[in-house]
Short mmCIF file of C-alpha atoms in Angstrom, two decimals:
data_model
loop_
_atom_site.label_atom_id
_atom_site.label_comp_id
_atom_site.label_asym_id
_atom_site.label_seq_id
_atom_site.Cartn_x
_atom_site.Cartn_y
_atom_site.Cartn_z
CA UNK A 1 -149.52 -91.24 55.76
CA UNK A 2 -149.67 -92.62 59.28
CA UNK A 3 -146.74 -93.79 61.34
CA UNK A 4 -147.92 -97.39 61.02
CA UNK A 5 -148.05 -97.15 57.22
CA UNK A 6 -144.65 -95.49 57.16
CA UNK A 7 -143.15 -98.28 59.27
CA UNK A 8 -144.77 -100.87 57.03
CA UNK A 9 -143.43 -99.16 53.90
CA UNK A 10 -139.95 -99.04 55.41
CA UNK A 11 -140.16 -102.72 56.35
CA UNK A 12 -141.32 -103.65 52.85
CA UNK A 13 -138.55 -101.56 51.31
CA UNK A 14 -135.90 -103.29 53.44
CA UNK A 15 -137.27 -106.74 52.57
CA UNK A 16 -137.19 -105.94 48.86
CA UNK A 17 -133.65 -104.58 49.26
CA UNK A 18 -132.52 -107.81 50.98
CA UNK A 19 -134.16 -109.85 48.22
CA UNK A 20 -132.40 -107.79 45.56
CA UNK A 21 -129.04 -108.55 47.19
CA UNK A 22 -129.94 -112.24 46.91
CA UNK A 23 -127.46 -113.73 49.36
CA UNK A 24 -124.92 -110.93 49.25
CA UNK A 25 -125.55 -109.93 52.82
CA UNK A 26 -122.79 -110.88 55.25
CA UNK A 27 -123.33 -112.29 58.68
CA UNK A 28 -121.43 -109.99 61.03
CA UNK A 29 -120.33 -112.74 63.43
CA UNK A 30 -119.12 -114.97 60.62
CA UNK A 31 -117.20 -112.11 59.03
CA UNK A 32 -115.68 -111.18 62.38
CA UNK A 33 -114.59 -114.79 63.02
CA UNK A 34 -113.06 -115.08 59.54
CA UNK A 35 -111.24 -111.81 60.10
CA UNK A 36 -109.86 -113.08 63.43
CA UNK A 37 -108.74 -116.32 61.78
CA UNK A 38 -106.96 -114.40 59.03
CA UNK A 39 -105.30 -112.13 61.61
CA UNK A 40 -104.18 -115.10 63.70
CA UNK A 41 -102.78 -116.86 60.63
CA UNK A 42 -100.98 -113.70 59.58
CA UNK A 43 -99.45 -113.30 63.05
CA UNK A 44 -98.33 -116.94 63.02
CA UNK A 45 -96.69 -116.49 59.61
CA UNK A 46 -94.95 -113.34 60.86
CA UNK A 47 -93.60 -115.22 63.90
CA UNK A 48 -92.33 -118.03 61.68
CA UNK A 49 -90.72 -115.47 59.35
CA UNK A 50 -88.92 -113.79 62.25
CA UNK A 51 -87.63 -117.15 63.54
CA UNK A 52 -86.43 -118.09 60.05
CA UNK A 53 -84.69 -114.72 59.69
CA UNK A 54 -82.95 -115.13 63.04
CA UNK A 55 -81.76 -118.66 62.28
CA UNK A 56 -80.69 -117.65 58.76
CA UNK A 57 -78.66 -114.82 60.22
CA UNK A 58 -76.90 -117.16 62.63
CA UNK A 59 -76.19 -119.73 59.92
CA UNK A 60 -74.94 -117.10 57.45
CA UNK A 61 -72.69 -115.53 60.08
CA UNK A 62 -71.18 -118.88 61.04
CA UNK A 63 -70.73 -119.95 57.40
CA UNK A 64 -69.04 -116.74 56.28
CA UNK A 65 -66.96 -116.61 59.46
CA UNK A 66 -65.64 -120.13 58.83
CA UNK A 67 -65.10 -119.34 55.14
CA UNK A 68 -63.07 -116.23 55.91
CA UNK A 69 -61.08 -117.98 58.62
CA UNK A 70 -60.21 -120.86 56.28
CA UNK A 71 -59.34 -118.54 53.41
CA UNK A 72 -57.11 -116.26 55.48
CA UNK A 73 -55.42 -119.23 57.16
CA UNK A 74 -54.71 -120.85 53.79
CA UNK A 75 -53.29 -117.62 52.38
CA UNK A 76 -51.08 -117.18 55.45
CA UNK A 77 -49.87 -120.79 55.09
CA UNK A 78 -49.06 -120.21 51.41
CA UNK A 79 -47.03 -117.10 52.21
CA UNK A 80 -45.10 -118.76 55.06
CA UNK A 81 -44.42 -121.84 52.90
CA UNK A 82 -43.09 -119.67 50.08
CA UNK A 83 -40.84 -117.84 52.56
CA UNK A 84 -39.43 -121.20 53.73
CA UNK A 85 -38.84 -122.33 50.14
CA UNK A 86 -37.32 -119.00 49.12
CA UNK A 87 -39.87 -118.51 46.35
CA UNK A 88 -41.58 -115.44 47.77
CA UNK A 89 -39.91 -113.07 45.30
CA UNK A 90 -41.05 -115.09 42.28
CA UNK A 91 -44.60 -115.48 43.64
CA UNK A 92 -44.95 -111.85 44.73
CA UNK A 93 -47.33 -110.84 41.87
CA UNK A 94 -49.61 -113.78 42.63
CA UNK A 95 -49.58 -113.12 46.36
CA UNK A 96 -50.29 -109.42 45.88
CA UNK A 97 -53.41 -110.26 43.86
CA UNK A 98 -54.47 -113.00 46.30
CA UNK A 99 -53.94 -110.76 49.32
CA UNK A 100 -55.85 -107.86 47.77
CA UNK A 101 -58.71 -110.15 46.74
CA UNK A 102 -58.84 -111.73 50.20
CA UNK A 103 -58.94 -108.35 51.91
CA UNK A 104 -61.63 -107.08 49.54
CA UNK A 105 -63.71 -110.23 50.00
CA UNK A 106 -63.33 -110.05 53.77
CA UNK A 107 -64.50 -106.44 53.71
CA UNK A 108 -67.51 -107.17 51.48
CA UNK A 109 -68.60 -110.19 53.50
CA UNK A 110 -68.21 -108.28 56.75
CA UNK A 111 -70.27 -105.46 55.24
CA UNK A 112 -73.02 -107.90 54.21
CA UNK A 113 -73.02 -109.42 57.67
CA UNK A 114 -73.28 -106.01 59.33
CA UNK A 115 -75.93 -104.64 56.96
CA UNK A 116 -78.14 -107.72 56.70
CA UNK A 117 -77.47 -109.82 59.79
CA UNK A 118 -77.65 -106.96 62.27
CA UNK A 119 -80.45 -104.95 60.67
CA UNK A 120 -83.69 -104.48 62.56
CA UNK A 121 -86.48 -107.00 62.12
CA UNK A 122 -89.97 -105.58 61.70
CA UNK A 123 -91.96 -107.40 64.39
CA UNK A 124 -95.28 -105.77 63.50
#
C-alpha cells in the first residue's frame, strides 16, 4: 500500500467516523466560549453570595445586639422597680429564672454571632 493510498484510507475512515457521530462533534471555539460564559456567571453568583453574606452578618449582628440590649435593659428595670416597691423578696424565684435565662440567651446569641458572623468566607 502506497503512502497516497494510506492517506486516502485514513481520510475516508475519518469522514465515516464523523458521519457516524452525526452531529455529536463539538466546535472547540463554541465550547470554549460557553465554558467562559459559565465561569463568568459562576463568579458573578459567588460575588453576589459574598455580598449577601456580608450584609446578612451585619443585619444579624445589629438585630441581636438590639434584642439583647432591650432584653437586659427591661430586666434591669424590672429588678430596680421591684426594689423600689419592696417586692423583690416575693419575686425572687421569678427573677432568678429570668436572669438565668437572659444570661444563657445572651451567651448563646453571642456564640452564634462569633461562630457564624465572624467565620471566614470562601472567596474562591
